[in-house]
Amino acid sequence: MNLILFGPPGAGKGTQSALLVERDSYFQISTGDLLRAAINKQTPLGMQAKETMNKGLLVPDDIVLGLVRESLGARGQRSVILDGFPRNTQQAEALWVVLKELGIKINAAVFIEVEKEHLLKRLLGRRVCQNCGATYNEHFKPELKTGVCDLCGGAVVQRADDSKEVILKRLETYEQSTLPLKDYFSKLGILKKVSGIGETEEVYMGIKKFLN
Ligand code: AMP
């Protein structure tokens, strides 16, 4: 059962993907994570993407599509979660071509719904472990010792694009480019909706409902 997880920034796509990987052996492809890894490694692609990401804009479609294509090749026998990709209808169109080539079918595009008023607080409070990627939130789920990951002891920091100015731009980009995917997936008959408000476990159970 291959999935697309989409929704506004701060909806909890990364958190839910991590649970699906851990508990259900999914293979996660997060274009945001892949881009941040390229930035950390200072690859030419990372250097190219960094400025765009820090402005809250979308990285060019061909770059992210290349990353996704490469990652799909590494999935083995596992079912795939596409987390944060596609981000606009052009990417979705390009994705179908790649999936057809690889003989992969997407069974559901799960939209995690969270109203705008919750997103800013969530994103401003978000903290991420630089080492293992575990996520925390200053308001809802702080690490036991500030700045130190509970799981691996790595440094817990704020993402470069989680400043108020960039968050507002990302939300605008989302509304313009990504939100139209709701109609797009609905027309294809694969749209599923789950509320992203509430406990992580409740949201997870909501997603699992579509997988059974
Ligand atoms: P995320 O980690 O999903 O919040 O993504 C962080 C940033 O990476 C976004 O604000 C974009 O700049 C970039 N990005 C991630 N996924 C995509 C995508 N599918 N297309 C274009 N840019 C992306």
XYZ file of N, CA and C and ligand atoms in Angstrom:
659
model
N 0.848 -1.199 0.000
C 0.000 0.000 0.000
C 0.883 1.249 0.000
N 1.029 1.887 -1.155
C 1.904 3.061 -1.238
C 1.106 4.337 -1.018
N 1.714 5.262 -0.278
C 0.998 6.455 0.167
C 1.673 7.748 -0.208
N 0.855 8.773 -0.413
C 1.354 10.146 -0.412
C 0.809 10.775 0.861
N 1.664 11.443 1.633
C 1.187 12.197 2.795
C 1.357 13.662 2.448
N 0.291 14.440 2.519
C 0.445 15.862 2.254
C -0.419 16.687 3.200
N -0.142 17.983 3.201
C -0.834 18.868 4.131
C 0.038 20.085 4.342
N -0.433 21.047 5.118
C 0.353 22.264 5.319
C 1.642 22.003 6.106
N 2.598 22.921 6.027
C 3.787 22.784 6.866
C 3.336 22.751 8.322
N 3.872 21.824 9.098
C 3.500 21.743 10.514
C 2.314 20.822 10.765
N 1.799 20.166 9.737
C 0.633 19.283 9.926
C 1.020 17.997 10.662
N 2.304 17.639 10.599
C 2.751 16.417 11.278
C 3.090 15.293 10.305
N 3.398 15.636 9.066
C 3.724 14.610 8.063
C 4.966 13.812 8.482
N 5.974 14.537 8.946
C 7.226 13.878 9.339
C 7.015 12.953 10.535
N 6.245 13.420 11.507
C 5.976 12.626 12.719
C 5.228 11.345 12.348
N 4.216 11.475 11.511
C 3.421 10.303 11.130
C 4.232 9.362 10.243
N 5.054 9.920 9.373
C 5.896 9.059 8.527
C 6.840 8.240 9.395
N 7.401 8.894 10.418
C 8.351 8.187 11.292
C 7.656 6.994 11.965
N 6.406 7.182 12.379
C 5.675 6.075 13.018
C 5.404 4.951 12.017
N 5.040 5.319 10.803
C 4.751 4.304 9.781
C 6.016 3.529 9.415
N 7.150 4.208 9.461
C 8.428 3.529 9.186
C 8.740 2.547 10.325
N 8.592 3.060 11.551
C 8.965 2.256 12.718
C 8.029 1.053 12.919
N 6.732 1.310 12.782
C 5.772 0.257 13.149
C 5.297 -0.592 11.976
N 5.325 -0.001 10.798
C 4.722 -0.701 9.658
C 5.722 -0.941 8.539
N 7.011 -0.711 8.844
C 8.103 -0.987 7.894
C 7.986 -0.256 6.562
N 7.417 0.942 6.614
C 7.358 1.739 5.380
C 8.734 2.287 5.030
N 8.896 2.607 3.766
C 10.094 3.274 3.274
C 9.702 4.732 3.012
N 10.284 5.653 3.791
C 9.885 7.059 3.695
C 10.764 7.825 2.715
N 10.117 8.573 1.864
C 10.880 9.491 1.011
C 10.388 10.893 1.329
N 11.199 11.640 2.078
C 10.847 13.020 2.416
C 11.762 13.925 1.618
N 11.183 14.677 0.694
C 12.039 15.544 -0.128
C 12.680 16.629 0.739
N 11.956 17.095 1.777
C 12.540 18.090 2.683
C 13.796 17.530 3.364
N 13.690 16.290 3.878
C 14.847 15.662 4.545
C 15.996 15.453 3.556
N 15.658 15.020 2.350
C 16.719 14.769 1.353
C 17.431 16.080 1.007
N 16.652 17.155 0.905
C 17.262 18.455 0.586
C 18.131 18.949 1.737
N 17.627 18.772 2.967
C 18.433 19.206 4.126
C 19.716 18.379 4.238
N 19.641 17.088 3.908
C 20.854 16.245 3.940
C 21.855 16.755 2.901
N 21.352 17.161 1.737
C 22.247 17.678 0.687
C 22.881 18.996 1.131
N 22.110 19.803 1.863
C 22.659 21.072 2.371
C 23.755 20.779 3.404
N 23.485 19.841 4.318
C 24.479 19.510 5.350
C 25.767 18.990 4.741
N 25.605 18.225 3.654
C 26.804 17.666 3.006
C 27.457 18.671 2.058
N 26.806 19.821 1.915
C 27.296 20.884 1.033
C 27.524 20.419 -0.397
N 26.616 19.586 -0.867
C 26.707 19.155 -2.268
C 26.261 20.327 -3.160
N 26.610 20.311 -4.453
C 26.176 21.393 -5.347
C 24.657 21.545 -5.334
N 23.953 20.416 -5.318
C 22.483 20.461 -5.279
C 21.999 21.144 -3.990
N 22.653 20.802 -2.878
C 22.293 21.392 -1.584
C 22.520 22.899 -1.591
N 23.652 23.306 -2.148
C 23.972 24.738 -2.187
C 22.924 25.485 -3.023
N 22.484 24.807 -4.086
C 21.493 25.417 -4.980
C 20.131 25.553 -4.279
N 19.812 24.526 -3.476
C 18.477 24.490 -2.853
C 18.375 25.392 -1.622
N 19.494 25.600 -0.947
C 19.478 26.249 0.372
C 18.776 27.607 0.368
N 19.173 28.435 -0.569
C 18.638 29.796 -0.600
C 17.116 29.786 -0.808
N 16.685 28.930 -1.725
C 15.250 28.835 -2.024
C 14.484 28.373 -0.785
N 15.024 27.357 -0.098
C 14.341 26.828 1.089
C 14.264 27.899 2.174
N 15.352 28.648 2.332
C 15.362 29.659 3.386
C 14.486 30.865 3.056
N 13.958 30.882 1.827
C 12.999 31.950 1.480
C 11.568 31.428 1.583
N 11.425 30.131 1.876
C 10.077 29.561 1.992
C 9.446 29.245 0.648
N 10.292 29.137 -0.385
C 9.774 28.844 -1.730
C 10.039 27.385 -2.087
N 9.477 26.959 -3.203
C 9.694 25.576 -3.637
C 10.966 25.468 -4.478
N 11.716 24.435 -4.219
C 12.914 24.103 -4.987
C 12.437 23.632 -6.378
N 13.215 23.895 -7.445
C 12.742 23.514 -8.782
C 12.316 22.041 -8.884
N 11.258 21.828 -9.666
C 10.654 20.499 -9.781
C 11.659 19.424 -10.220
N 12.545 19.773 -11.179
C 13.453 18.735 -11.693
C 14.413 18.243 -10.613
N 14.799 19.137 -9.694
C 15.710 18.732 -8.609
C 15.026 17.720 -7.695
N 13.813 18.074 -7.228
C 13.150 17.159 -6.287
C 12.748 15.852 -6.982
N 12.362 15.954 -8.225
C 11.973 14.736 -8.945
C 13.178 13.792 -9.062
N 14.348 14.370 -9.322
C 15.577 13.563 -9.407
C 15.850 12.845 -8.087
N 15.648 13.569 -6.971
C 15.874 12.958 -5.650
C 14.900 11.813 -5.406
N 13.649 12.038 -5.786
C 12.624 11.016 -5.554
C 12.908 9.782 -6.407
N 13.256 10.019 -7.649
C 13.533 8.896 -8.557
C 14.665 8.026 -8.000
N 15.719 8.704 -7.522
C 16.869 7.985 -6.969
C 16.455 7.170 -5.730
N 15.664 7.813 -4.848
C 15.255 7.122 -3.611
C 14.336 5.952 -3.891
N 13.448 6.099 -4.862
C 12.514 5.002 -5.162
C 13.289 3.741 -5.523
N 14.416 3.940 -6.170
C 15.247 2.803 -6.564
C 15.791 2.030 -5.369
N 15.832 2.698 -4.191
C 16.421 2.064 -2.998
C 15.363 1.463 -2.085
N 14.113 1.408 -2.517
C 13.041 1.000 -1.590
C 12.999 -0.501 -1.331
N 13.608 -1.280 -2.208
C 13.542 -2.736 -2.050
C 12.114 -3.212 -2.190
N 11.689 -4.071 -1.239
C 10.324 -4.626 -1.299
C 9.325 -3.797 -0.499
N 9.817 -2.722 0.119
C 8.950 -2.010 1.068
C 7.931 -1.099 0.387
N 6.802 -0.901 1.061
C 5.827 0.087 0.604
C 6.399 1.468 0.882
N 5.962 2.427 0.064
C 6.578 3.753 0.098
C 5.616 4.793 0.662
N 6.173 5.744 1.453
C 5.428 6.955 1.809
C 6.149 8.110 1.152
N 5.443 8.836 0.342
C 6.009 10.074 -0.196
C 5.570 11.194 0.737
N 6.536 11.795 1.414
C 6.269 12.787 2.451
C 6.746 14.151 1.935
N 5.789 15.002 1.611
C 6.154 16.341 1.118
C 6.430 16.373 -0.376
N 6.093 15.333 -1.056
C 6.205 15.274 -2.510
C 5.037 14.433 -3.026
N 4.310 14.828 -4.036
C 4.454 16.061 -4.811
C 3.925 17.290 -4.051
N 4.413 18.425 -4.453
C 4.078 19.683 -3.781
C 3.296 20.609 -4.708
N 3.140 20.221 -5.949
C 2.301 20.971 -6.887
C 1.840 19.988 -7.977
N 0.924 20.446 -8.821
C 0.358 19.498 -9.793
C 1.379 19.075 -10.856
N 2.330 19.963 -11.171
C 3.366 19.581 -12.156
C 4.192 18.408 -11.617
N 4.533 18.485 -10.329
C 5.295 17.375 -9.726
C 4.460 16.093 -9.721
N 3.178 16.247 -9.475
C 2.312 15.056 -9.460
C 2.290 14.413 -10.850
N 2.164 15.238 -11.877
C 2.142 14.705 -13.253
C 3.444 13.975 -13.561
N 4.570 14.595 -13.153
C 5.875 13.970 -13.409
C 6.023 12.677 -12.609
N 5.449 12.682 -11.403
C 5.542 11.487 -10.552
C 4.849 10.290 -11.205
N 3.664 10.509 -11.762
C 2.937 9.380 -12.369
C 3.790 8.712 -13.460
N 4.535 9.536 -14.199
C 5.366 8.982 -15.274
C 6.437 8.063 -14.676
N 7.113 8.570 -13.622
C 8.167 7.772 -12.974
C 7.588 6.496 -12.366
N 6.431 6.627 -11.713
C 5.827 5.459 -11.053
C 5.425 4.402 -12.078
N 4.962 4.887 -13.210
C 4.560 3.946 -14.263
C 5.778 3.148 -14.733
N 6.870 3.884 -14.944
C 8.124 3.231 -15.366
C 8.539 2.139 -14.373
N 8.374 2.457 -13.073
C 8.837 1.533 -12.032
C 7.767 0.511 -11.624
N 6.583 0.641 -12.185
C 5.509 -0.298 -11.846
C 4.998 -0.128 -10.425
N 4.967 1.131 -9.949
C 4.476 1.389 -8.582
C 3.130 2.099 -8.676
N 2.191 1.692 -7.803
C 0.871 2.314 -7.787
C 0.678 3.035 -6.448
N 0.163 4.244 -6.497
C -0.172 4.949 -5.253
C -1.614 4.598 -4.891
N -1.806 4.078 -3.681
C -3.140 3.646 -3.272
C -3.938 4.758 -2.600
N -3.235 5.673 -1.917
C -3.959 6.746 -1.229
C -3.090 7.985 -1.104
N -3.739 9.146 -1.221
C -3.065 10.424 -0.933
C -3.749 10.976 0.307
N -3.054 10.884 1.430
C -3.670 11.241 2.716
C -3.372 12.699 3.038
N -4.449 13.454 3.165
C -4.331 14.877 3.488
C -4.473 15.046 4.996
N -3.432 15.573 5.651
C -3.505 15.815 7.103
C -3.980 17.256 7.298
N -5.197 17.346 7.834
C -5.831 18.663 7.960
C -5.517 19.315 9.295
N -4.965 20.520 9.244
C -4.780 21.316 10.464
C -5.088 22.763 10.093
N -5.947 23.414 10.886
C -6.318 24.792 10.567
C -5.109 25.703 10.761
N -5.144 26.763 9.958
C -4.000 27.678 9.895
C -3.597 28.230 11.272
N -4.599 28.530 12.127
C -4.251 29.182 13.405
C -3.361 28.316 14.298
N -3.389 26.990 14.102
C -2.547 26.115 14.933
C -1.118 26.025 14.387
N -0.970 26.291 13.093
C 0.293 25.945 12.432
C 1.467 26.819 12.878
N 1.200 28.116 13.025
C 2.294 29.033 13.358
C 2.919 28.649 14.706
N 2.062 28.391 15.706
C 2.577 28.036 17.031
C 3.373 26.728 16.961
N 2.802 25.756 16.251
C 3.500 24.462 16.109
C 4.873 24.640 15.491
N 4.920 25.415 14.397
C 6.179 25.524 13.647
C 7.201 26.360 14.408
N 6.725 27.414 15.106
C 7.678 28.237 15.861
C 8.279 27.449 17.023
N 7.498 26.500 17.557
C 7.985 25.712 18.696
C 8.747 24.466 18.289
N 8.775 24.163 17.007
C 9.390 22.900 16.560
C 10.913 22.912 16.744
N 11.421 21.793 17.217
C 12.870 21.610 17.358
C 13.194 20.230 16.785
N 14.370 20.108 16.185
C 14.725 18.862 15.504
C 16.124 18.414 15.928
N 16.290 17.102 16.106
C 17.630 16.589 16.424
C 18.451 16.583 15.134
N 19.602 17.243 15.195
C 20.472 17.332 14.010
C 21.060 15.984 13.647
N 21.108 15.093 14.629
C 21.737 13.792 14.390
C 20.745 12.746 13.883
N 19.637 12.529 14.628
C 18.744 11.422 14.237
C 17.425 11.890 13.647
N 17.181 13.216 13.659
C 15.958 13.736 13.028
C 14.726 13.678 13.927
N 14.871 13.211 15.168
C 13.705 13.176 16.079
C 13.170 14.601 16.243
N 11.833 14.719 16.315
C 11.282 16.075 16.441
C 10.693 16.296 17.828
N 10.813 17.521 18.280
C 10.296 17.944 19.578
C 9.500 19.215 19.367
N 8.789 19.622 20.419
C 8.124 20.915 20.340
C 8.199 21.583 21.709
N 8.703 22.800 21.677
C 8.875 23.578 22.903
C 7.583 23.642 23.723
N 6.435 23.721 23.029
C 5.161 23.867 23.738
C 4.528 22.533 24.114
N 4.625 21.547 23.216
C 3.845 20.321 23.420
C 4.669 19.094 23.795
N 5.917 19.067 23.331
C 6.712 17.854 23.568
C 8.199 18.242 23.660
N 8.563 18.914 24.781
C 9.961 19.350 24.876
C 10.891 18.172 25.155
N 12.146 18.281 24.757
C 13.122 17.260 25.112
C 13.353 17.332 26.626
N 13.796 16.217 27.245
C 13.945 16.193 28.705
C 14.990 17.213 29.150
N 16.105 17.257 28.405
C 17.135 18.252 28.716
C 17.229 19.180 27.501
N 16.946 20.456 27.719
C 16.867 21.391 26.587
C 18.099 21.307 25.691
N 17.846 21.127 24.399
C 18.945 21.138 23.429
C 19.622 19.796 23.234
N 19.163 18.755 23.992
C 19.800 17.433 23.875
C 18.734 16.389 23.525
N 18.980 15.628 22.487
C 17.988 14.644 22.050
C 17.825 13.518 23.077
N 16.572 13.228 23.431
C 16.290 12.143 24.396
C 16.756 10.800 23.842
N 16.689 10.654 22.527
C 16.943 9.343 21.927
C 18.415 9.070 21.676
N 19.141 10.092 21.167
C 20.527 9.800 20.760
C 21.551 10.752 21.368
N 21.085 11.763 22.125
C 22.031 12.700 22.738
C 22.540 13.764 21.773
N 22.028 13.757 20.529
C 22.441 14.756 19.526
C 21.926 16.151 19.870
N 22.397 17.161 19.121
C 21.981 18.542 19.383
C 20.586 18.794 18.805
N 19.704 19.343 19.640
C 18.340 19.641 19.202
C 18.266 21.139 18.880
N 17.905 21.444 17.643
C 17.968 22.831 17.175
C 16.669 23.219 16.453
N 16.565 24.502 16.152
C 15.429 24.972 15.343
C 15.837 24.906 13.872
N 14.918 24.489 13.010
C 15.222 24.448 11.578
C 15.424 25.861 11.047
N 16.341 25.996 10.064
C 16.661 27.318 9.521
C 15.420 28.000 8.943
N 14.456 27.198 8.446
C 13.276 27.816 7.824
C 12.080 27.879 8.780
N 12.319 27.687 10.086
C 11.232 27.803 11.060
C 11.212 29.167 11.761
N 11.701 30.205 11.088
C 11.555 31.561 11.630
C 10.178 32.074 11.194
N 9.640 33.050 11.933
C 8.272 33.510 11.654
C 8.115 33.984 10.203
N 9.080 34.765 9.751
C 8.982 35.332 8.403
C 8.917 34.219 7.340
N 9.805 33.226 7.490
C 9.850 32.148 6.484
C 8.616 31.241 6.617
N 8.157 31.026 7.842
C 6.960 30.188 8.031
C 5.777 30.810 7.284
N 5.614 32.135 7.428
C 4.471 32.787 6.769
C 4.569 32.630 5.249
N 5.785 32.712 4.744
C 5.975 32.544 3.295
C 5.670 31.087 2.891
N 6.118 30.131 3.726
C 5.866 28.708 3.399
C 4.364 28.423 3.382
N 3.646 29.053 4.323
C 2.194 28.834 4.352
C 1.546 29.408 3.085
N 2.067 30.544 2.638
C 1.536 31.160 1.405
C 1.851 30.252 0.202
N 3.083 29.771 0.155
C 3.487 28.869 -0.943
C 2.597 27.627 -0.937
N 2.341 27.110 0.253
C 1.494 25.916 0.390
C 0.105 26.184 -0.199
N -0.484 27.330 0.196
C -1.847 27.616 -0.282
C -1.900 27.761 -1.793
N -0.875 28.400 -2.329
C -0.875 28.619 -3.783
C -0.583 27.346 -4.570
N 0.424 26.583 -4.108
C 0.924 25.485 -4.954
C 0.435 24.095 -4.545
N 0.362 23.846 -3.234
C 0.111 22.477 -2.776
C -1.368 22.193 -2.527
N -2.074 23.181 -1.998
C -3.492 22.957 -1.688
C -4.313 22.495 -2.904
N -4.025 23.007 -4.110
C -4.785 22.514 -5.281
C -4.674 20.998 -5.493
N -3.679 20.358 -4.859
C -3.550 18.906 -5.008
C -4.731 18.159 -4.381
N -5.416 18.832 -3.439
C -6.565 18.179 -2.812
C -7.620 17.832 -3.871
N -7.935 18.809 -4.691
C -8.907 18.583 -5.774
C -8.366 17.584 -6.787
N -7.083 17.738 -7.056
C -6.424 16.886 -8.053
C -6.523 15.412 -7.637
N -6.183 15.123 -6.362
C -6.235 13.731 -5.888
C -7.681 13.261 -5.748
N -8.559 14.195 -5.396
C -9.967 13.831 -5.266
C -10.503 13.344 -6.621
N -10.154 14.076 -7.683
C -10.618 13.677 -9.029
C -10.074 12.310 -9.421
N -8.880 11.990 -8.907
C -8.294 10.674 -9.211
C -8.877 9.570 -8.327
N -9.681 9.988 -7.330
C -10.327 9.009 -6.447
C -9.400 8.431 -5.387
N -8.270 9.121 -5.097
C -7.349 8.560 -4.092
C -7.237 9.448 -2.849
N -8.009 10.532 -2.805
C -7.898 11.452 -1.659
C -8.525 10.861 -0.396
N -7.758 10.895 0.709
C -8.265 10.502 2.029
C -7.930 11.657 2.962
N -8.818 11.930 3.917
C -8.558 13.060 4.812
C -8.514 12.584 6.256
N -7.575 13.152 7.007
C -7.497 12.816 8.417
C -7.223 14.108 9.191
N -7.832 14.235 10.379
C -7.559 15.437 11.163
C -6.178 15.313 11.798
N -5.408 16.390 11.690
C -4.066 16.405 12.283
C -4.055 17.043 13.662
N -5.250 17.347 14.175
C -5.367 17.925 15.514
C -5.564 16.771 16.495
N -4.936 16.896 17.649
C -5.098 15.813 18.639
C -3.788 15.078 18.820
N -3.866 14.011 19.587
C -2.652 13.261 19.928
C -2.071 12.590 18.687
N -0.758 12.444 18.692
C -0.047 11.786 17.597
C -0.645 10.405 17.320
N -0.980 9.682 18.409
C -1.526 8.320 18.265
C -2.875 8.320 17.547
N -3.702 9.334 17.870
C -5.031 9.408 17.234
C -4.890 9.638 15.739
N -3.953 10.525 15.376
C -3.751 10.817 13.953
C -3.234 9.556 13.260
N -2.309 8.882 13.931
C -1.747 7.643 13.376
C -2.859 6.615 13.138
N -3.751 6.469 14.114
C -4.848 5.500 13.956
C -5.756 5.902 12.791
N -5.939 7.213 12.633
C -6.733 7.726 11.511
C -6.107 7.341 10.175
N -4.803 7.406 10.098
C -4.119 7.049 8.842
C -4.178 5.531 8.633
N -3.977 4.799 9.716
C -3.978 3.322 9.628
C -5.303 2.783 9.082
N -6.376 3.506 9.411
C -7.704 3.117 8.940
C -7.728 2.949 7.417
N -6.975 3.831 6.746
C -6.962 3.770 5.278
C -6.078 2.653 4.745
N -5.244 2.115 5.618
C -4.263 1.130 5.138
C -4.781 -0.296 5.232
N -5.896 -0.444 5.964
C -6.382 -1.811 6.184
C -7.473 -2.193 5.187
P 9.559 20.183 4.424
O 10.646 19.535 5.190
O 8.673 19.223 3.733
O 8.801 21.186 5.268
O 10.266 21.033 3.269
C 11.156 22.093 3.573
C 11.435 22.894 2.324
O 12.071 22.050 1.342
C 10.216 23.469 1.604
O 9.780 24.697 2.175
C 10.767 23.633 0.185
O 11.602 24.764 0.086
C 11.643 22.404 0.037
N 10.880 21.248 -0.505
C 10.549 20.107 0.138
N 9.842 19.285 -0.662
C 9.715 19.931 -1.837
C 9.083 19.620 -3.062
N 8.418 18.464 -3.254
N 9.182 20.530 -4.069
C 9.839 21.686 -3.911
N 10.446 22.054 -2.784
C 10.390 21.192 -1.743
